[in-house]
Amino acid sequence: MDCLFCSIAAGEIPAKTVYEDDLVMAFHDIAPAAPVHILLIPKPHIPSAAALTERDGDLVGHIFAVIARLAKEYELEEGFRVVSNVGALAGQSVPHLHFHLLSGRALAWPPG
Ligand code: 5GP
Ligand code: ZN
């Protein structure tokens, strides 16, 4: 399948990886929107959060455990945001589930 994040997960396209195991990968966003901007993806192809089911509970729980671990590693105790854009209206540009971990500056709310 021709999917950018599947290619990154397979090591076919390089990324600045900060964490990897059998199930997930975390790497720096190529166009950071904040001083810390890390993307977390499941290695299996899932199009977006809209495709998740109860069966993905362990996988999503694992991704959030990795986020918590990275937040400690990057000393983000002042705060951070986790975002997953779903669909065109939310601006999803890569159709493979991913979570943005954003930090290092004040983040406005509500988002634009
Ligand atoms: P979305 O817009 O789908 O929520 O997020 C996709 C993100 O992937 C964007 O923040 C974009 O900068 C990032 N991105 C797109 N292509 C690449 C790439 O080739 N490498 C990396 N590391 N990030 C990418
Ligand atoms: Zn994919």
mmCIF file of N, CA and C and ligand atoms in Angstrom:
data_model
loop_
_atom_site.group_PDB
_atom_site.id
_atom_site.type_symbol
_atom_site.label_atom_id
_atom_site.label_comp_id
_atom_site.label_asym_id
_atom_site.label_seq_id
_atom_site.Cartn_x
_atom_site.Cartn_y
_atom_site.Cartn_z
ATOM 1 N N MET A 1 0.855 -1.205 0.000
ATOM 2 C CA MET A 1 0.000 0.000 0.000
ATOM 3 C C MET A 1 0.883 1.244 0.000
ATOM 4 N N ASP A 2 0.454 2.236 -0.728
ATOM 5 C CA ASP A 2 1.218 3.466 -0.847
ATOM 6 C C ASP A 2 0.815 4.424 0.279
ATOM 7 N N CYS A 3 1.480 4.269 1.414
ATOM 8 C CA CYS A 3 1.133 5.101 2.573
ATOM 9 C C CYS A 3 2.425 5.639 3.182
ATOM 10 N N LEU A 4 2.497 6.957 3.324
ATOM 11 C CA LEU A 4 3.718 7.603 3.832
ATOM 12 C C LEU A 4 4.138 7.039 5.194
ATOM 13 N N PHE A 5 3.186 6.936 6.139
ATOM 14 C CA PHE A 5 3.577 6.509 7.482
ATOM 15 C C PHE A 5 3.846 5.001 7.542
ATOM 16 N N CYS A 6 3.210 4.202 6.667
ATOM 17 C CA CYS A 6 3.605 2.795 6.564
ATOM 18 C C CYS A 6 5.057 2.701 6.068
ATOM 19 N N SER A 7 5.417 3.554 5.125
ATOM 20 C CA SER A 7 6.790 3.553 4.605
ATOM 21 C C SER A 7 7.782 3.975 5.684
ATOM 22 N N ILE A 8 7.401 4.947 6.506
ATOM 23 C CA ILE A 8 8.273 5.354 7.618
ATOM 24 C C ILE A 8 8.384 4.210 8.623
ATOM 25 N N ALA A 9 7.249 3.557 8.941
ATOM 26 C CA ALA A 9 7.257 2.436 9.904
ATOM 27 C C ALA A 9 8.126 1.289 9.395
ATOM 28 N N ALA A 10 8.176 1.110 8.078
ATOM 29 C CA ALA A 10 8.964 0.024 7.483
ATOM 30 C C ALA A 10 10.430 0.419 7.301
ATOM 31 N N GLY A 11 10.757 1.667 7.607
ATOM 32 C CA GLY A 11 12.144 2.129 7.458
ATOM 33 C C GLY A 11 12.510 2.461 6.029
ATOM 34 N N GLU A 12 11.518 2.525 5.143
ATOM 35 C CA GLU A 12 11.790 2.831 3.725
ATOM 36 C C GLU A 12 11.985 4.325 3.500
ATOM 37 N N ILE A 13 11.375 5.123 4.367
ATOM 38 C CA ILE A 13 11.553 6.582 4.333
ATOM 39 C C ILE A 13 12.124 6.965 5.693
ATOM 40 N N PRO A 14 13.238 7.707 5.689
ATOM 41 C CA PRO A 14 13.876 8.024 6.971
ATOM 42 C C PRO A 14 13.059 9.006 7.810
ATOM 43 N N ALA A 15 13.209 8.881 9.116
ATOM 44 C CA ALA A 15 12.564 9.812 10.046
ATOM 45 C C ALA A 15 13.482 9.960 11.246
ATOM 46 N N LYS A 16 13.325 11.068 11.948
ATOM 47 C CA LYS A 16 14.098 11.280 13.181
ATOM 48 C C LYS A 16 13.346 10.588 14.307
ATOM 49 N N THR A 17 13.630 9.288 14.464
ATOM 50 C CA THR A 17 12.897 8.444 15.409
ATOM 51 C C THR A 17 13.350 8.712 16.839
ATOM 52 N N VAL A 18 12.374 8.848 17.744
ATOM 53 C CA VAL A 18 12.704 9.040 19.159
ATOM 54 C C VAL A 18 12.289 7.837 20.001
ATOM 55 N N TYR A 19 11.427 6.980 19.446
ATOM 56 C CA TYR A 19 11.023 5.758 20.160
ATOM 57 C C TYR A 19 10.477 4.776 19.130
ATOM 58 N N GLU A 20 10.781 3.498 19.332
ATOM 59 C CA GLU A 20 10.245 2.475 18.433
ATOM 60 C C GLU A 20 10.170 1.142 19.155
ATOM 61 N N ASP A 21 9.094 0.399 18.928
ATOM 62 C CA ASP A 21 9.018 -1.003 19.348
ATOM 63 C C ASP A 21 8.214 -1.751 18.291
ATOM 64 N N ASP A 22 7.758 -2.948 18.616
ATOM 65 C CA ASP A 22 7.061 -3.761 17.606
ATOM 66 C C ASP A 22 5.760 -3.123 17.125
ATOM 67 N N LEU A 23 5.148 -2.337 18.000
ATOM 68 C CA LEU A 23 3.796 -1.829 17.724
ATOM 69 C C LEU A 23 3.716 -0.381 17.307
ATOM 70 N N VAL A 24 4.619 0.437 17.821
ATOM 71 C CA VAL A 24 4.499 1.878 17.594
ATOM 72 C C VAL A 24 5.842 2.497 17.222
ATOM 73 N N MET A 25 5.726 3.683 16.656
ATOM 74 C CA MET A 25 6.923 4.450 16.322
ATOM 75 C C MET A 25 6.629 5.914 16.648
ATOM 76 N N ALA A 26 7.628 6.614 17.163
ATOM 77 C CA ALA A 26 7.502 8.048 17.448
ATOM 78 C C ALA A 26 8.667 8.756 16.787
ATOM 79 N N PHE A 27 8.371 9.844 16.079
ATOM 80 C CA PHE A 27 9.427 10.561 15.348
ATOM 81 C C PHE A 27 9.063 12.030 15.252
ATOM 82 N N HIS A 28 10.072 12.861 15.026
ATOM 83 C CA HIS A 28 9.850 14.306 14.930
ATOM 84 C C HIS A 28 9.059 14.649 13.672
ATOM 85 N N ASP A 29 8.097 15.552 13.831
ATOM 86 C CA ASP A 29 7.343 16.047 12.677
ATOM 87 C C ASP A 29 8.302 16.833 11.771
ATOM 88 N N ILE A 30 8.139 16.652 10.467
ATOM 89 C CA ILE A 30 9.034 17.290 9.496
ATOM 90 C C ILE A 30 8.815 18.807 9.436
ATOM 91 N N ALA A 31 7.646 19.259 9.846
ATOM 92 C CA ALA A 31 7.329 20.699 9.845
ATOM 93 C C ALA A 31 6.769 21.063 11.216
ATOM 94 N N PRO A 32 7.654 21.174 12.225
ATOM 95 C CA PRO A 32 7.181 21.328 13.602
ATOM 96 C C PRO A 32 6.324 22.580 13.808
ATOM 97 N N ALA A 33 5.204 22.390 14.488
ATOM 98 C CA ALA A 33 4.299 23.493 14.804
ATOM 99 C C ALA A 33 4.535 24.016 16.219
ATOM 100 N N ALA A 34 5.504 23.441 16.921
ATOM 101 C CA ALA A 34 5.847 23.852 18.280
ATOM 102 C C ALA A 34 7.282 23.374 18.536
ATOM 103 N N PRO A 35 7.943 23.924 19.571
ATOM 104 C CA PRO A 35 9.328 23.496 19.846
ATOM 105 C C PRO A 35 9.461 21.973 20.009
ATOM 106 N N VAL A 36 8.470 21.347 20.622
ATOM 107 C CA VAL A 36 8.418 19.877 20.649
ATOM 108 C C VAL A 36 7.214 19.455 19.809
ATOM 109 N N HIS A 37 7.444 18.697 18.752
ATOM 110 C CA HIS A 37 6.351 18.219 17.899
ATOM 111 C C HIS A 37 6.726 16.824 17.409
ATOM 112 N N ILE A 38 6.209 15.843 18.135
ATOM 113 C CA ILE A 38 6.518 14.438 17.856
ATOM 114 C C ILE A 38 5.241 13.767 17.355
ATOM 115 N N LEU A 39 5.375 12.913 16.358
ATOM 116 C CA LEU A 39 4.243 12.127 15.855
ATOM 117 C C LEU A 39 4.372 10.703 16.372
ATOM 118 N N LEU A 40 3.249 10.136 16.823
ATOM 119 C CA LEU A 40 3.223 8.729 17.249
ATOM 120 C C LEU A 40 2.270 7.979 16.348
ATOM 121 N N ILE A 41 2.758 6.878 15.790
ATOM 122 C CA ILE A 41 1.922 6.082 14.882
ATOM 123 C C ILE A 41 1.925 4.615 15.328
ATOM 124 N N PRO A 42 0.791 3.923 15.116
ATOM 125 C CA PRO A 42 0.835 2.470 15.230
ATOM 126 C C PRO A 42 1.528 1.934 13.979
ATOM 127 N N LYS A 43 2.274 0.852 14.098
ATOM 128 C CA LYS A 43 2.908 0.282 12.900
ATOM 129 C C LYS A 43 1.889 -0.321 11.933
ATOM 130 N N PRO A 44 0.867 -1.029 12.440
ATOM 131 C CA PRO A 44 -0.162 -1.507 11.502
ATOM 132 C C PRO A 44 -0.913 -0.321 10.902
ATOM 133 N N HIS A 45 -1.337 -0.456 9.661
ATOM 134 C CA HIS A 45 -2.071 0.633 9.011
ATOM 135 C C HIS A 45 -3.491 0.728 9.541
ATOM 136 N N ILE A 46 -3.802 1.871 10.144
ATOM 137 C CA ILE A 46 -5.166 2.217 10.569
ATOM 138 C C ILE A 46 -5.399 3.607 9.985
ATOM 139 N N PRO A 47 -6.464 3.812 9.216
ATOM 140 C CA PRO A 47 -6.615 5.081 8.480
ATOM 141 C C PRO A 47 -6.754 6.317 9.368
ATOM 142 N N SER A 48 -7.459 6.187 10.475
ATOM 143 C CA SER A 48 -7.623 7.338 11.381
ATOM 144 C C SER A 48 -8.285 6.839 12.658
ATOM 145 N N ALA A 49 -8.474 7.747 13.616
ATOM 146 C CA ALA A 49 -9.151 7.381 14.870
ATOM 147 C C ALA A 49 -10.587 6.937 14.610
ATOM 148 N N ALA A 50 -11.134 7.328 13.462
ATOM 149 C CA ALA A 50 -12.509 6.933 13.132
ATOM 150 C C ALA A 50 -12.619 5.431 12.861
ATOM 151 N N ALA A 51 -11.494 4.775 12.609
ATOM 152 C CA ALA A 51 -11.514 3.336 12.293
ATOM 153 C C ALA A 51 -11.226 2.468 13.520
ATOM 154 N N LEU A 52 -11.001 3.098 14.687
ATOM 155 C CA LEU A 52 -10.656 2.322 15.887
ATOM 156 C C LEU A 52 -11.867 1.574 16.432
ATOM 157 N N THR A 53 -11.599 0.403 16.997
ATOM 158 C CA THR A 53 -12.647 -0.365 17.671
ATOM 159 C C THR A 53 -12.124 -0.800 19.038
ATOM 160 N N GLU A 54 -12.976 -1.455 19.809
ATOM 161 C CA GLU A 54 -12.580 -1.970 21.126
ATOM 162 C C GLU A 54 -11.328 -2.839 21.031
ATOM 163 N N ARG A 55 -11.179 -3.514 19.925
ATOM 164 C CA ARG A 55 -10.028 -4.418 19.767
ATOM 165 C C ARG A 55 -8.699 -3.678 19.750
ATOM 166 N N ASP A 56 -8.749 -2.371 19.477
ATOM 167 C CA ASP A 56 -7.524 -1.571 19.427
ATOM 168 C C ASP A 56 -7.179 -0.951 20.782
ATOM 169 N N GLY A 57 -7.936 -1.329 21.808
ATOM 170 C CA GLY A 57 -7.743 -0.721 23.127
ATOM 171 C C GLY A 57 -6.320 -0.843 23.652
ATOM 172 N N ASP A 58 -5.734 -2.031 23.544
ATOM 173 C CA ASP A 58 -4.368 -2.225 24.051
ATOM 174 C C ASP A 58 -3.372 -1.378 23.270
ATOM 175 N N LEU A 59 -3.568 -1.322 21.954
ATOM 176 C CA LEU A 59 -2.663 -0.552 21.095
ATOM 177 C C LEU A 59 -2.724 0.935 21.446
ATOM 178 N N VAL A 60 -3.924 1.470 21.569
ATOM 179 C CA VAL A 60 -4.075 2.903 21.871
ATOM 180 C C VAL A 60 -3.562 3.188 23.291
ATOM 181 N N GLY A 61 -3.838 2.277 24.219
ATOM 182 C CA GLY A 61 -3.315 2.431 25.571
ATOM 183 C C GLY A 61 -1.796 2.447 25.569
ATOM 184 N N HIS A 62 -1.215 1.594 24.765
ATOM 185 C CA HIS A 62 0.247 1.544 24.656
ATOM 186 C C HIS A 62 0.790 2.854 24.085
ATOM 187 N N ILE A 63 0.126 3.380 23.060
ATOM 188 C CA ILE A 63 0.577 4.653 22.472
ATOM 189 C C ILE A 63 0.565 5.754 23.538
ATOM 190 N N PHE A 64 -0.489 5.792 24.353
ATOM 191 C CA PHE A 64 -0.544 6.843 25.383
ATOM 192 C C PHE A 64 0.483 6.605 26.495
ATOM 193 N N ALA A 65 0.816 5.360 26.760
ATOM 194 C CA ALA A 65 1.883 5.085 27.734
ATOM 195 C C ALA A 65 3.227 5.577 27.187
ATOM 196 N N VAL A 66 3.437 5.412 25.875
ATOM 197 C CA VAL A 66 4.680 5.917 25.254
ATOM 198 C C VAL A 66 4.684 7.442 25.303
ATOM 199 N N ILE A 67 3.521 8.061 25.078
ATOM 200 C CA ILE A 67 3.431 9.528 25.174
ATOM 201 C C ILE A 67 3.842 9.985 26.582
ATOM 202 N N ALA A 68 3.325 9.317 27.603
ATOM 203 C CA ALA A 68 3.657 9.695 28.982
ATOM 204 C C ALA A 68 5.157 9.531 29.250
ATOM 205 N N ARG A 69 5.720 8.489 28.687
ATOM 206 C CA ARG A 69 7.154 8.228 28.836
ATOM 207 C C ARG A 69 7.983 9.319 28.138
ATOM 208 N N LEU A 70 7.565 9.715 26.937
ATOM 209 C CA LEU A 70 8.270 10.772 26.208
ATOM 210 C C LEU A 70 8.120 12.113 26.928
ATOM 211 N N ALA A 71 6.940 12.343 27.519
ATOM 212 C CA ALA A 71 6.714 13.597 28.244
ATOM 213 C C ALA A 71 7.699 13.711 29.411
ATOM 214 N N LYS A 72 7.987 12.597 30.071
ATOM 215 C CA LYS A 72 8.988 12.597 31.151
ATOM 216 C C LYS A 72 10.371 12.845 30.576
ATOM 217 N N GLU A 73 10.681 12.097 29.501
ATOM 218 C CA GLU A 73 12.008 12.182 28.885
ATOM 219 C C GLU A 73 12.304 13.607 28.393
ATOM 220 N N TYR A 74 11.305 14.261 27.821
ATOM 221 C CA TYR A 74 11.476 15.610 27.278
ATOM 222 C C TYR A 74 11.135 16.692 28.294
ATOM 223 N N GLU A 75 10.868 16.279 29.543
ATOM 224 C CA GLU A 75 10.608 17.210 30.656
ATOM 225 C C GLU A 75 9.484 18.185 30.320
ATOM 226 N N LEU A 76 8.340 17.612 29.960
ATOM 227 C CA LEU A 76 7.198 18.430 29.548
ATOM 228 C C LEU A 76 6.206 18.631 30.696
ATOM 229 N N GLU A 77 6.725 18.633 31.946
ATOM 230 C CA GLU A 77 5.797 18.698 33.084
ATOM 231 C C GLU A 77 4.990 20.003 33.115
ATOM 232 N N GLU A 78 5.450 21.038 32.418
ATOM 233 C CA GLU A 78 4.671 22.288 32.366
ATOM 234 C C GLU A 78 3.402 22.128 31.535
ATOM 235 N N GLY A 79 3.411 21.156 30.647
ATOM 236 C CA GLY A 79 2.207 20.899 29.862
ATOM 237 C C GLY A 79 2.500 20.459 28.445
ATOM 238 N N PHE A 80 1.573 19.741 27.891
ATOM 239 C CA PHE A 80 1.684 19.312 26.490
ATOM 240 C C PHE A 80 0.288 19.009 25.972
ATOM 241 N N ARG A 81 0.167 18.849 24.670
ATOM 242 C CA ARG A 81 -1.129 18.541 24.062
ATOM 243 C C ARG A 81 -0.975 17.340 23.148
ATOM 244 N N VAL A 82 -1.994 16.478 23.154
ATOM 245 C CA VAL A 82 -2.044 15.325 22.250
ATOM 246 C C VAL A 82 -3.235 15.537 21.322
ATOM 247 N N VAL A 83 -2.971 15.505 20.012
ATOM 248 C CA VAL A 83 -4.013 15.785 19.023
ATOM 249 C C VAL A 83 -4.003 14.700 17.959
ATOM 250 N N SER A 84 -5.203 14.268 17.548
ATOM 251 C CA SER A 84 -5.307 13.402 16.384
ATOM 252 C C SER A 84 -6.372 13.983 15.454
ATOM 253 N N ASN A 85 -5.943 14.482 14.317
ATOM 254 C CA ASN A 85 -6.872 15.049 13.343
ATOM 255 C C ASN A 85 -7.519 13.913 12.556
ATOM 256 N N VAL A 86 -8.817 14.023 12.373
ATOM 257 C CA VAL A 86 -9.577 12.979 11.665
ATOM 258 C C VAL A 86 -10.354 13.625 10.523
ATOM 259 N N GLY A 87 -9.979 13.272 9.300
ATOM 260 C CA GLY A 87 -10.758 13.720 8.147
ATOM 261 C C GLY A 87 -10.411 15.115 7.661
ATOM 262 N N ALA A 88 -10.984 15.458 6.538
ATOM 263 C CA ALA A 88 -10.652 16.709 5.831
ATOM 264 C C ALA A 88 -10.980 17.943 6.662
ATOM 265 N N LEU A 89 -12.105 17.934 7.335
ATOM 266 C CA LEU A 89 -12.535 19.112 8.091
ATOM 267 C C LEU A 89 -11.558 19.429 9.228
ATOM 268 N N ALA A 90 -10.927 18.402 9.778
ATOM 269 C CA ALA A 90 -9.967 18.590 10.869
ATOM 270 C C ALA A 90 -8.548 18.784 10.340
ATOM 271 N N GLY A 91 -8.364 18.682 9.030
ATOM 272 C CA GLY A 91 -7.047 18.915 8.436
ATOM 273 C C GLY A 91 -6.142 17.698 8.420
ATOM 274 N N GLN A 92 -6.709 16.488 8.520
ATOM 275 C CA GLN A 92 -5.859 15.291 8.436
ATOM 276 C C GLN A 92 -5.255 15.217 7.038
ATOM 277 N N SER A 93 -3.928 15.205 6.968
ATOM 278 C CA SER A 93 -3.264 15.201 5.661
ATOM 279 C C SER A 93 -2.587 13.871 5.352
ATOM 280 N N VAL A 94 -2.388 13.035 6.373
ATOM 281 C CA VAL A 94 -1.802 11.704 6.144
ATOM 282 C C VAL A 94 -2.805 10.662 6.654
ATOM 283 N N PRO A 95 -3.345 9.826 5.760
ATOM 284 C CA PRO A 95 -4.408 8.899 6.158
ATOM 285 C C PRO A 95 -3.898 7.626 6.818
ATOM 286 N N HIS A 96 -3.093 7.796 7.859
ATOM 287 C CA HIS A 96 -2.603 6.700 8.718
ATOM 288 C C HIS A 96 -2.654 7.285 10.130
ATOM 289 N N LEU A 97 -3.383 6.618 11.025
ATOM 290 C CA LEU A 97 -3.586 7.140 12.382
ATOM 291 C C LEU A 97 -2.288 7.683 12.980
ATOM 292 N N HIS A 98 -2.357 8.892 13.511
ATOM 293 C CA HIS A 98 -1.191 9.453 14.206
ATOM 294 C C HIS A 98 -1.660 10.422 15.272
ATOM 295 N N PHE A 99 -0.839 10.520 16.310
ATOM 296 C CA PHE A 99 -1.093 11.445 17.407
ATOM 297 C C PHE A 99 0.047 12.454 17.425
ATOM 298 N N HIS A 100 -0.315 13.735 17.436
ATOM 299 C CA HIS A 100 0.678 14.799 17.569
ATOM 300 C C HIS A 100 0.924 15.023 19.060
ATOM 301 N N LEU A 101 2.183 15.040 19.467
ATOM 302 C CA LEU A 101 2.563 15.446 20.820
ATOM 303 C C LEU A 101 3.233 16.808 20.689
ATOM 304 N N LEU A 102 2.541 17.823 21.221
ATOM 305 C CA LEU A 102 2.988 19.213 21.046
ATOM 306 C C LEU A 102 3.317 19.818 22.402
ATOM 307 N N SER A 103 4.431 20.557 22.458
ATOM 308 C CA SER A 103 4.784 21.227 23.705
ATOM 309 C C SER A 103 5.879 22.256 23.447
ATOM 310 N N GLY A 104 6.274 22.946 24.542
ATOM 311 C CA GLY A 104 7.389 23.888 24.449
ATOM 312 C C GLY A 104 6.947 25.325 24.235
ATOM 313 N N ARG A 105 5.651 25.547 24.117
ATOM 314 C CA ARG A 105 5.114 26.912 24.046
ATOM 315 C C ARG A 105 3.666 26.860 24.549
ATOM 316 N N ALA A 106 3.115 28.037 24.855
ATOM 317 C CA ALA A 106 1.700 28.089 25.241
ATOM 318 C C ALA A 106 0.862 27.703 24.032
ATOM 319 N N LEU A 107 -0.104 26.835 24.245
ATOM 320 C CA LEU A 107 -0.945 26.334 23.153
ATOM 321 C C LEU A 107 -2.346 26.918 23.322
ATOM 322 N N ALA A 108 -2.804 27.633 22.323
ATOM 323 C CA ALA A 108 -4.099 28.310 22.415
ATOM 324 C C ALA A 108 -5.253 27.316 22.468
ATOM 325 N N TRP A 109 -6.312 27.732 23.133
ATOM 326 C CA TRP A 109 -7.534 26.938 23.171
ATOM 327 C C TRP A 109 -8.720 27.868 23.059
ATOM 328 N N PRO A 110 -9.732 27.596 22.248
ATOM 329 C CA PRO A 110 -9.835 26.434 21.369
ATOM 330 C C PRO A 110 -8.886 26.532 20.189
ATOM 331 N N PRO A 111 -8.525 25.368 19.612
ATOM 332 C CA PRO A 111 -7.645 25.376 18.447
ATOM 333 C C PRO A 111 -8.367 25.997 17.255
ATOM 334 N N GLY A 112 -7.597 26.410 16.276
ATOM 335 C CA GLY A 112 -8.175 27.109 15.119
ATOM 336 C C GLY A 112 -9.053 26.228 14.267
HETATM 337 P P1 5GP B 1 -2.050 15.704 9.939
HETATM 338 O O1 5GP B 1 -2.058 16.988 9.147
HETATM 339 O O2 5GP B 1 -2.490 14.537 9.098
HETATM 340 O O3 5GP B 1 -2.761 15.792 11.253
HETATM 341 O O4 5GP B 1 -0.541 15.462 10.354
HETATM 342 C C1 5GP B 1 0.408 14.996 9.452
HETATM 343 C C2 5GP B 1 1.752 15.501 9.916
HETATM 344 O O5 5GP B 1 2.742 14.772 9.250
HETATM 345 C C3 5GP B 1 1.994 16.985 9.615
HETATM 346 O O6 5GP B 1 2.225 17.685 10.836
HETATM 347 C C4 5GP B 1 3.222 16.973 8.716
HETATM 348 O O7 5GP B 1 4.121 18.025 8.959
HETATM 349 C C5 5GP B 1 3.844 15.625 9.008
HETATM 350 N N1 5GP B 1 4.583 15.025 7.909
HETATM 351 C C6 5GP B 1 4.189 14.965 6.597
HETATM 352 N N2 5GP B 1 5.106 14.311 5.859
HETATM 353 C C7 5GP B 1 6.093 13.934 6.726
HETATM 354 C C8 5GP B 1 7.328 13.225 6.555
HETATM 355 O O8 5GP B 1 7.697 12.783 5.474
HETATM 356 N N3 5GP B 1 8.088 13.033 7.668
HETATM 357 C C9 5GP B 1 7.700 13.509 8.906
HETATM 358 N N4 5GP B 1 8.528 13.274 9.926
HETATM 359 N N5 5GP B 1 6.552 14.178 9.097
HETATM 360 C C10 5GP B 1 5.755 14.390 8.029
HETATM 361 ZN ZN ZN B 2 -0.257 3.394 6.582
#
